[in-house]
Short mmCIF file of C-alpha atoms (C1' of nucleotides) in Angstrom, two decimals:
data_model
loop_
_atom_site.label_atom_id
_atom_site.label_comp_id
_atom_site.label_asym_id
_atom_site.label_seq_id
_atom_site.Cartn_x
_atom_site.Cartn_y
_atom_site.Cartn_z
CA UNK A 951 66.90 133.53 46.64
CA UNK A 952 65.83 132.52 50.50
CA UNK A 953 68.52 128.80 50.75
CA UNK A 954 66.15 125.30 49.90
CA UNK A 955 64.71 124.93 53.80
CA UNK A 956 64.50 120.55 56.04
CA UNK A 957 61.74 119.87 56.88
CA UNK A 958 59.10 122.28 58.60
CA UNK A 959 61.03 120.70 61.58
CA UNK A 960 64.18 119.91 61.03
CA UNK A 961 64.87 123.73 59.12
CA UNK A 962 67.79 126.12 60.45
CA UNK A 963 66.42 128.97 62.23
CA UNK A 964 67.44 133.37 61.02
CA UNK A 965 67.24 136.20 63.24
CA UNK A 966 63.55 136.82 63.02
CA UNK A 967 62.05 133.08 63.09
CA UNK A 968 64.64 134.05 66.81
CA UNK A 969 62.20 137.38 67.47
CA UNK A 970 58.88 135.91 66.39
CA UNK A 971 59.28 132.96 68.84
CA UNK A 972 59.84 135.26 71.52
CA UNK A 973 57.43 137.51 70.63
CA UNK A 974 54.86 134.05 71.89
CA UNK A 975 56.93 133.48 74.14
CA UNK A 976 56.41 137.20 75.55
CA UNK A 977 52.68 137.38 74.73
CA UNK A 978 51.71 133.78 76.77
CA UNK A 979 54.58 133.89 79.79
CA UNK A 980 54.75 138.54 79.55
CA UNK A 981 58.95 138.92 80.23
CA UNK A 982 58.93 137.78 84.03
CA UNK A 983 58.84 134.50 81.77
CA UNK A 984 60.53 135.10 79.09
CA UNK A 985 63.72 133.42 78.91
CA UNK A 986 66.59 132.12 76.85
CA UNK A 987 65.41 128.03 77.55
CA UNK A 988 61.91 129.76 77.35
CA UNK A 989 62.25 130.83 73.55
CA UNK A 990 65.33 127.67 72.49
CA UNK A 991 62.72 125.11 73.28
CA UNK A 992 59.49 127.59 71.15
CA UNK A 993 62.43 126.82 68.35
CA UNK A 994 63.00 123.51 69.44
CA UNK A 995 66.64 124.44 70.05
CA UNK A 996 69.08 124.16 72.58
CA UNK A 997 69.26 127.41 74.65
CA UNK A 998 72.64 127.56 73.71
CA UNK A 999 71.94 128.06 70.22
CA UNK A 1000 70.20 131.46 70.62
CA UNK A 1001 73.82 133.43 71.24
CA UNK A 1002 74.79 132.84 67.81
CA UNK A 1003 71.49 134.61 66.52
CA UNK A 1004 71.90 137.48 69.08
CA UNK A 1005 74.91 138.15 71.67
CA UNK A 1006 72.74 138.64 74.98
CA UNK A 1007 69.83 138.74 75.89
CA UNK A 1008 68.72 142.20 75.92
CA UNK A 1009 69.97 141.80 72.09
CA UNK A 1010 67.07 139.87 71.53
CA UNK A 1011 64.64 141.56 73.92
CA UNK A 1012 65.98 145.20 72.17
CA UNK A 1013 64.98 143.10 68.59
CA UNK A 1014 61.68 142.03 70.17
CA UNK A 1015 61.13 145.42 71.70
CA UNK A 1016 61.86 147.62 68.06
CA UNK A 1017 59.22 144.39 66.59
CA UNK A 1018 56.82 146.59 68.37
CA UNK A 1019 57.69 149.97 67.62
CA UNK A 1020 58.14 149.47 64.06
CA UNK A 1021 55.58 149.42 61.72
CA UNK A 1022 55.08 150.45 58.18
CA UNK A 1023 51.82 151.75 59.62
CA UNK A 1024 53.45 154.15 61.75
CA UNK A 1025 50.88 157.72 62.29
CA UNK A 1026 53.29 160.80 60.65
CA UNK A 1027 51.29 163.38 61.37
CA UNK A 1028 50.47 167.33 63.46
CA UNK A 1029 48.39 166.02 65.73
CA UNK A 1030 51.34 165.13 68.99
CA UNK A 1031 47.92 163.41 70.93
CA UNK A 1032 47.19 161.12 68.07
CA UNK A 1033 51.33 160.01 67.36
CA UNK A 1034 50.60 159.87 71.65
CA UNK A 1035 48.34 157.24 71.07
CA UNK A 1036 49.20 154.91 68.26
CA UNK A 1037 52.53 154.51 71.14
CA UNK A 1038 51.16 153.83 73.95
CA UNK A 1039 48.01 151.45 70.93
CA UNK A 1040 51.90 149.42 70.03
CA UNK A 1041 52.86 148.60 73.33
CA UNK A 1042 49.47 147.02 74.21
CA UNK A 1043 49.51 145.04 71.87
CA UNK A 1044 52.45 143.13 73.02
CA UNK A 1045 51.65 141.92 77.03
CA UNK A 1046 54.48 143.54 79.22
CA UNK A 1047 55.73 145.66 75.85
CA UNK A 1048 55.43 149.42 77.84
CA UNK A 1049 57.79 147.79 80.38
CA UNK A 1050 60.57 145.59 78.04
CA UNK A 1051 60.70 149.02 75.25
CA UNK A 1052 61.65 151.25 78.83
CA UNK A 1053 64.51 149.13 79.68
CA UNK A 1054 65.13 148.50 76.39
CA UNK A 1055 65.11 152.56 75.15
CA UNK A 1056 66.63 153.41 78.93
CA UNK A 1057 70.00 151.28 78.16
CA UNK A 1058 70.07 153.17 74.71
CA UNK A 1059 69.58 150.23 72.27
CA UNK A 1060 66.37 151.14 70.15
CA UNK A 1061 65.41 154.15 68.01
CA UNK A 1062 61.45 154.82 68.85
CA UNK A 1063 60.15 155.98 65.54
CA UNK A 1064 57.11 157.67 67.06
CA UNK A 1065 59.77 160.49 69.15
CA UNK A 1066 59.95 161.28 65.18
CA UNK A 1067 57.64 161.86 64.55
CA UNK A 1068 56.18 163.76 67.74
CA UNK A 1069 59.94 165.82 67.04
CA UNK A 1070 58.57 166.56 63.91
CA UNK A 1071 55.00 167.47 65.44
CA UNK A 1072 55.83 169.75 67.93
CA UNK A 1073 58.40 171.88 65.17
CA UNK A 1074 55.28 172.02 62.61
CA UNK A 1075 53.67 173.59 65.92
CA UNK A 1076 56.00 175.60 66.18
CA UNK A 1077 58.57 174.71 68.52
CA UNK A 1078 63.20 175.14 67.75
CA UNK A 1079 64.48 172.09 67.47
CA UNK A 1080 65.78 171.42 71.52
CA UNK A 1081 61.86 172.64 72.70
CA UNK A 1082 60.97 169.64 70.22
CA UNK A 1083 63.09 167.60 71.32
CA UNK A 1084 61.69 167.93 75.18
CA UNK A 1085 58.30 167.84 74.11
CA UNK A 1086 58.62 164.39 72.43
CA UNK A 1087 59.92 163.33 75.56
CA UNK A 1088 57.92 164.30 77.89
CA UNK A 1089 55.43 162.53 75.83
CA UNK A 1090 57.20 159.33 75.07
CA UNK A 1091 58.45 159.41 79.34
CA UNK A 1092 54.51 160.05 80.84
CA UNK A 1093 53.50 157.03 77.32
CA UNK A 1094 55.72 154.48 78.13
CA UNK A 1095 55.24 155.32 82.04
CA UNK A 1096 51.48 155.76 81.52
CA UNK A 1097 51.52 152.33 79.97
CA UNK A 1098 54.51 150.73 81.67
CA UNK A 1099 51.83 150.77 84.75
CA UNK A 1100 48.19 150.38 82.36
CA UNK A 1101 50.21 146.39 82.14
CA UNK A 1102 51.18 145.52 85.46
CA UNK A 1103 48.14 146.62 86.50
CA UNK A 1104 46.37 144.66 84.04
CA UNK A 1105 48.35 141.84 84.52
CA UNK A 1106 47.08 142.54 88.49
CA UNK A 1107 43.52 141.59 87.98
CA UNK A 1108 44.10 138.76 86.18
CA UNK A 1109 46.22 137.63 89.02
CA UNK A 1110 43.78 138.91 90.95
CA UNK A 1111 45.32 141.17 92.72
CA UNK A 1112 44.22 144.93 93.01
CA UNK A 1113 41.64 146.36 90.32
CA UNK A 1114 42.42 147.81 87.26
CA UNK A 1115 42.60 151.05 87.11
CA UNK A 1116 46.00 152.37 85.89
CA UNK A 1117 45.79 154.78 87.99
CA UNK A 1118 49.03 156.35 90.31
CA UNK A 1119 46.81 155.59 94.56
CA UNK A 1120 45.40 153.57 95.82
CA UNK A 1121 41.35 154.47 95.71
CA UNK A 1122 39.92 156.14 93.31
CA UNK A 1123 36.70 156.22 91.27
CA UNK A 1124 37.10 157.82 88.36
CA UNK A 1125 37.51 157.85 84.45
CA UNK A 1126 39.16 154.38 82.48
CA UNK A 1127 42.70 154.42 81.21
CA UNK A 1128 42.56 155.90 78.04
CA UNK A 1129 40.23 158.86 79.19
CA UNK A 1130 43.05 159.56 81.97
CA UNK A 1131 45.61 159.13 79.28
CA UNK A 1132 44.10 161.69 76.59
CA UNK A 1133 43.45 164.31 79.55
CA UNK A 1134 47.45 163.57 80.51
CA UNK A 1135 48.27 163.95 77.34
CA UNK A 1136 46.78 167.14 76.25
CA UNK A 1137 48.12 168.62 79.51
CA UNK A 1138 51.08 168.30 78.19
CA UNK A 1139 50.74 169.31 74.46
CA UNK A 1140 48.34 171.84 75.56
CA UNK A 1141 51.93 172.52 77.78
CA UNK A 1142 53.41 173.10 74.33
CA UNK A 1143 51.47 174.89 72.69
CA UNK A 1144 51.98 178.10 75.71
CA UNK A 1145 55.82 177.18 74.40
CA UNK A 1146 54.69 177.35 70.35
CA UNK A 1147 53.45 180.59 71.53
CA UNK A 1148 55.99 182.35 73.28
CA UNK B 972 62.33 149.51 125.06
CA UNK B 973 64.80 147.27 122.40
CA UNK B 974 65.42 144.82 123.96
CA UNK B 975 69.36 143.73 125.00
CA UNK B 976 71.56 143.07 122.17
CA UNK B 977 73.97 140.29 121.68
CA UNK B 978 76.93 141.29 120.31
CA UNK B 979 77.22 143.75 117.58
CA UNK B 980 77.89 140.59 115.18
CA UNK B 981 75.68 137.27 115.66
CA UNK B 982 72.58 140.45 116.86
CA UNK B 983 68.77 139.04 115.63
CA UNK B 984 67.20 141.81 113.04
CA UNK B 985 64.34 143.00 112.44
CA UNK B 986 62.90 144.75 109.46
CA UNK B 987 64.93 147.61 109.10
CA UNK B 988 67.87 146.26 109.31
CA UNK B 989 67.74 144.42 106.53
CA UNK B 990 66.26 146.73 104.91
CA UNK B 991 69.46 148.78 105.97
CA UNK B 992 71.64 146.07 104.14
CA UNK B 993 69.70 145.36 100.47
CA UNK B 994 70.57 149.61 99.86
CA UNK B 995 73.92 149.23 100.83
CA UNK B 996 73.05 146.57 98.50
CA UNK B 997 71.59 148.29 96.12
CA UNK B 998 73.92 151.22 96.16
CA UNK B 999 77.32 149.47 95.70
CA UNK B 1000 76.32 146.30 92.89
CA UNK B 1001 73.10 148.13 91.63
CA UNK B 1002 69.67 146.36 90.75
CA UNK B 1003 71.02 143.91 89.05
CA UNK B 1004 73.55 143.22 91.78
CA UNK B 1005 71.17 142.69 93.89
CA UNK B 1006 69.41 139.70 95.16
CA UNK B 1007 68.98 138.24 97.85
CA UNK B 1008 72.15 135.80 98.89
CA UNK B 1009 73.77 138.59 98.18
CA UNK B 1010 71.92 141.14 101.45
CA UNK B 1011 71.98 137.87 103.78
CA UNK B 1012 75.39 137.60 103.23
CA UNK B 1013 75.90 141.65 104.13
CA UNK B 1014 74.14 140.89 107.59
CA UNK B 1015 75.57 137.45 107.90
CA UNK B 1016 72.75 135.74 107.68
CA UNK B 1017 71.45 132.40 105.19
CA UNK B 1018 69.38 133.68 102.97
CA UNK B 1019 66.12 131.44 103.74
CA UNK B 1020 66.16 133.45 106.83
CA UNK B 1021 65.08 136.99 104.78
CA UNK B 1022 61.41 135.33 104.15
CA UNK B 1023 61.34 135.42 108.48
CA UNK B 1024 60.57 139.45 107.55
CA UNK B 1025 59.88 139.38 103.53
CA UNK B 1026 57.43 137.21 102.12
CA UNK B 1027 59.70 137.32 98.86
CA UNK B 1028 62.07 139.78 97.17
CA UNK B 1029 59.64 142.33 95.93
CA UNK B 1030 58.46 142.94 99.40
CA UNK B 1031 62.17 143.77 100.29
CA UNK B 1032 61.85 145.90 96.96
CA UNK B 1033 58.42 147.96 97.84
CA UNK B 1034 59.87 148.28 102.17
CA UNK B 1035 62.68 150.34 99.83
CA UNK B 1036 61.62 151.65 97.30
CA UNK B 1037 59.70 153.03 100.30
CA UNK B 1038 62.48 153.95 101.83
CA UNK B 1039 63.75 156.12 98.85
CA UNK B 1040 60.61 158.34 98.84
CA UNK B 1041 59.67 159.40 102.06
CA UNK B 1042 61.71 161.44 104.24
CA UNK B 1043 60.23 163.87 106.82
CA UNK B 1044 62.12 166.87 104.67
CA UNK B 1045 59.59 166.47 102.25
CA UNK B 1046 58.47 168.77 99.96
CA UNK B 1047 55.49 170.48 100.47
CA UNK B 1048 54.64 173.55 98.68
CA UNK B 1049 52.42 175.46 96.35
CA UNK B 1050 55.51 175.48 93.22
CA UNK B 1051 54.41 172.49 90.87
CA UNK B 1052 57.99 171.63 89.46
CA UNK B 1053 59.89 172.17 93.52
CA UNK B 1054 57.74 168.52 94.24
CA UNK B 1055 59.29 167.41 91.00
CA UNK B 1056 62.32 168.28 91.56
CA UNK B 1057 62.46 168.07 94.44
CA UNK B 1058 61.09 163.84 94.41
CA UNK B 1059 64.32 163.55 91.32
CA UNK B 1060 66.68 164.68 93.80
CA UNK B 1061 65.82 160.92 96.85
CA UNK B 1062 65.51 158.87 93.62
CA UNK B 1063 68.80 160.09 92.48
CA UNK B 1064 70.48 159.30 95.53
CA UNK B 1065 70.83 155.61 95.15
CA UNK B 1066 72.25 154.19 91.80
CA UNK B 1067 68.88 152.91 89.63
CA UNK B 1068 66.41 154.33 92.46
CA UNK B 1069 63.70 155.08 89.88
CA UNK B 1070 63.33 151.72 87.90
CA UNK B 1071 63.21 149.86 91.65
CA UNK B 1072 60.09 153.03 92.09
CA UNK B 1073 58.62 152.21 88.72
CA UNK B 1074 58.47 148.52 89.81
CA UNK B 1075 57.48 148.96 93.39
CA UNK B 1076 54.55 151.61 92.01
CA UNK B 1077 52.85 149.98 89.07
CA UNK B 1078 52.66 146.89 91.40
CA UNK B 1079 51.01 148.56 93.48
CA UNK B 1080 53.27 148.62 96.82
CA UNK B 1081 54.52 151.09 96.52
CA UNK B 1082 53.02 155.00 98.38
CA UNK B 1083 54.00 158.44 96.93
CA UNK B 1084 54.08 161.19 99.51
CA UNK B 1085 55.14 163.42 96.44
CA UNK B 1086 51.73 161.97 94.52
CA UNK B 1087 49.79 163.90 97.48
CA UNK B 1088 52.05 166.80 97.53
CA UNK B 1089 51.92 166.88 93.87
CA UNK B 1090 47.78 166.78 93.78
CA UNK B 1091 47.58 168.81 96.75
CA UNK B 1092 49.38 171.67 94.89
CA UNK B 1093 47.43 171.47 91.60
CA UNK B 1094 43.49 171.90 93.65
CA UNK B 1095 45.54 175.04 94.68
CA UNK B 1096 46.08 176.39 91.16
CA UNK B 1097 42.85 176.01 90.49
CA UNK B 1098 42.48 172.37 88.76
CA UNK B 1099 39.49 169.63 89.96
CA UNK B 1100 39.93 167.36 91.99
CA UNK B 1101 40.11 164.66 89.19
CA UNK B 1102 41.74 166.93 86.83
CA UNK B 1103 44.76 167.51 90.39
CA UNK B 1104 44.60 163.90 89.98
CA UNK B 1105 45.15 163.81 86.17
CA UNK B 1106 48.15 166.09 86.40
CA UNK B 1107 49.40 164.66 88.58
CA UNK B 1108 50.10 161.21 87.92
CA UNK B 1109 51.44 162.93 84.27
CA UNK B 1110 54.23 165.32 85.77
CA UNK B 1111 54.90 161.35 88.36
CA UNK B 1112 54.91 159.47 85.24
CA UNK B 1113 58.00 161.98 83.29
CA UNK B 1114 59.70 161.83 87.08
CA UNK B 1115 60.53 158.29 87.24
CA UNK B 1116 60.39 158.40 83.45
CA UNK B 1117 62.89 160.32 83.27
CA UNK B 1118 65.15 159.75 86.23
CA UNK B 1119 65.30 155.78 84.99
CA UNK B 1120 66.25 157.31 82.10
CA UNK B 1121 68.98 159.44 83.27
CA UNK B 1122 70.10 156.58 85.92
CA UNK B 1123 70.65 153.56 83.42
CA UNK B 1124 72.98 156.31 81.12
CA UNK B 1125 74.48 157.05 84.49
CA UNK B 1126 75.73 153.46 84.73
CA UNK B 1127 76.53 152.86 81.33
CA UNK B 1128 78.44 155.25 81.03
CA UNK B 1129 81.14 154.27 84.06
CA UNK B 1130 80.59 151.09 82.07
CA UNK B 1131 81.79 152.60 79.85
CA UNK B 1132 79.38 152.94 76.46
CA UNK B 1133 77.43 155.22 75.42
CA UNK B 1134 77.74 159.04 76.63
CA UNK B 1135 76.07 160.52 79.82
CA UNK B 1136 72.77 161.75 78.38
CA UNK B 1137 69.48 161.87 79.20
CA UNK B 1138 68.14 162.74 76.25
CA UNK B 1139 65.88 160.31 73.96
CA UNK B 1140 67.54 160.78 70.79
CA UNK B 1141 70.77 158.90 69.33
CA UNK B 1142 71.91 162.13 69.09
CA UNK B 1143 71.89 165.48 70.81
CA UNK B 1144 74.62 167.75 71.19
CA UNK B 1145 72.00 170.20 73.48
CA UNK B 1146 71.68 170.84 77.20
CA UNK B 1147 72.00 169.31 80.49
CA UNK B 1148 70.37 165.89 82.04
CA UNK B 1149 69.05 168.69 84.85
CA UNK B 1150 68.37 171.70 81.78
CA UNK B 1151 66.34 168.97 80.14
CA UNK B 1152 64.15 167.93 83.28
CA UNK B 1153 63.19 171.67 84.27
CA UNK B 1154 62.76 172.67 80.76
CA UNK B 1155 59.50 168.94 80.44
CA UNK B 1156 58.57 169.48 84.35
CA UNK B 1157 57.64 173.46 82.78
CA UNK B 1158 55.63 171.81 79.59
CA UNK B 1159 53.86 169.52 81.77
CA UNK B 1160 53.45 173.45 84.77
CA UNK B 1161 51.77 175.30 81.87
CA UNK B 1162 49.65 172.68 80.28
CA UNK B 1163 48.45 172.19 84.21
CA UNK B 1164 47.93 176.67 84.21
CA UNK B 1165 46.43 176.55 81.22
CA UNK B 1166 43.35 173.55 82.82
CA UNK B 1167 42.91 176.40 85.74
CA UNK B 1168 42.18 178.69 83.73
CA UNK B 1169 39.89 177.22 81.99
"C1'" DA C 783 76.44 129.45 58.68
"C1'" DC C 784 74.64 127.08 62.59
"C1'" DC C 785 73.43 123.25 65.98
"C1'" DT C 786 74.73 120.49 70.16
"C1'" DG C 787 75.93 118.87 74.25
"C1'" DA C 788 77.76 120.30 79.32
"C1'" DA C 789 79.22 122.52 82.05
"C1'" DC C 790 79.38 127.12 85.70
"C1'" DA C 791 77.99 130.17 88.84
"C1'" DC C 792 74.22 131.89 89.71
"C1'" DC C 793 69.34 133.01 91.38
"C1'" DG C 794 64.24 132.57 94.53
"C1'" DT C 795 60.72 129.88 97.43
"C1'" DT C 796 60.31 126.13 100.62
"C1'" DC C 797 60.72 123.65 104.59
"C1'" DA C 798 61.64 120.78 108.24
"C1'" DA C 799 64.69 121.29 111.84
"C1'" DG C 800 67.09 125.14 115.93
"C1'" DT C 801 67.61 128.11 119.62
"C1'" DA D 824 61.28 135.31 117.60
"C1'" DC D 825 64.12 134.28 114.56
"C1'" DC D 826 67.83 131.38 112.39
"C1'" DT D 827 69.80 127.08 109.81
"C1'" DG D 828 70.51 124.05 106.16
"C1'" DA D 829 69.74 121.22 102.17
"C1'" DA D 830 67.05 121.16 98.64
"C1'" DC D 831 64.15 121.80 94.54
"C1'" DA D 832 63.51 124.06 89.93
"C1'" DC D 833 65.24 127.42 87.62
"C1'" DC D 834 67.94 131.29 85.46
"C1'" DG D 835 71.81 133.52 81.47
"C1'" DT D 836 76.77 132.70 79.19
"C1'" DT D 837 80.26 130.08 77.10
"C1'" DC D 838 82.73 127.05 74.87
"C1'" DA D 839 84.71 122.93 72.38
"C1'" DA D 840 82.70 120.08 69.48
"C1'" DG D 841 79.73 118.51 65.10
"C1'" DT D 842 77.32 119.03 60.23
#
DNA sequence: ACCTGAACACCGTTCAAGT
DNA sequence: ACCTGAACACCGTTCAAGT
């Protein structure tokens, strides 16, 4: 099926190989160090070769984003909080995952499977179609915003600046990021249940 | 009080002038076009002069962010939805406002006055301190995430790409961004009222 | 179909030196 | 106290040309 490959070193690459390399660079250098030149180096290619596989960097980043948020084991459940937590886990699995996904999503270059799952769950909870969409978007915005913030702080802590809290306030001596995340999700889910009762 | 200025063209600048120029560049060229060189040009200065006023670009961006979200007319109200709407209005008042604020906030370089107002309002609604913090953060993440997405789409529409909807789904023929925003906020506020009753 | 090599028009940041 | 001029080490993108 696949054409016979050359030596491992000189084999020609496909889109998937480029995305593989990009994710490796992302995990090691973060989004600030994710340059086209660095990706090309990881593949032993010239930068210009990347533009045969992708029209521009944003398109490559969108493909990376899709890899971050997809996965056959995606949680499809009636439990809204569980779907939200699974999305957060996927974002946390790669350095700056939330930031990369946030921008691809905002640019309209990414379809979020988790959003569809959230819409389904909200509908089954008793919401009409439009309201289920609003509920899903509200949860998605919270998950991405919270995790974005959490990951920045995480890296800042590694570099040696602020304490690794995901809280938005300067000083805070309370729960862990995971607890704060769960509490925020619970707040939104409670609002959804209220709307379902109306 | 202020030292006597030279000619208008050759006067020496302060931090405030640099921020003024940066905001003008931001509104005209967006965050992608907000370069140190462009800001220096607007001030008739060399790029290197900016580094006398600010240690680096992030610090300058944080000062711009502070200008976007501050203001003496800040809404201090018991109405959580009103405070959230006022924050959105401030972000919408400048091109890519949500994105710039989001990153300054994540880097821990920005204090959000609206967050304190939200905490107060949540406390007065009956939440304990820790829960009020979670409630405020949840609202802030939603406001910034929603508005970020809304502004990207807005600009994409100007450039001529997708339709100007703030919805996260590919296709959607429902309400306006303002209505979707209000609906999302209402969902969270309903959750907060539920938590206050517990 | 996939890649090289070289160029273009930019970036943020540093630093000695000027006034 | 505030700014210039020049440099350093990078960027994303394009394009003719090769195999």
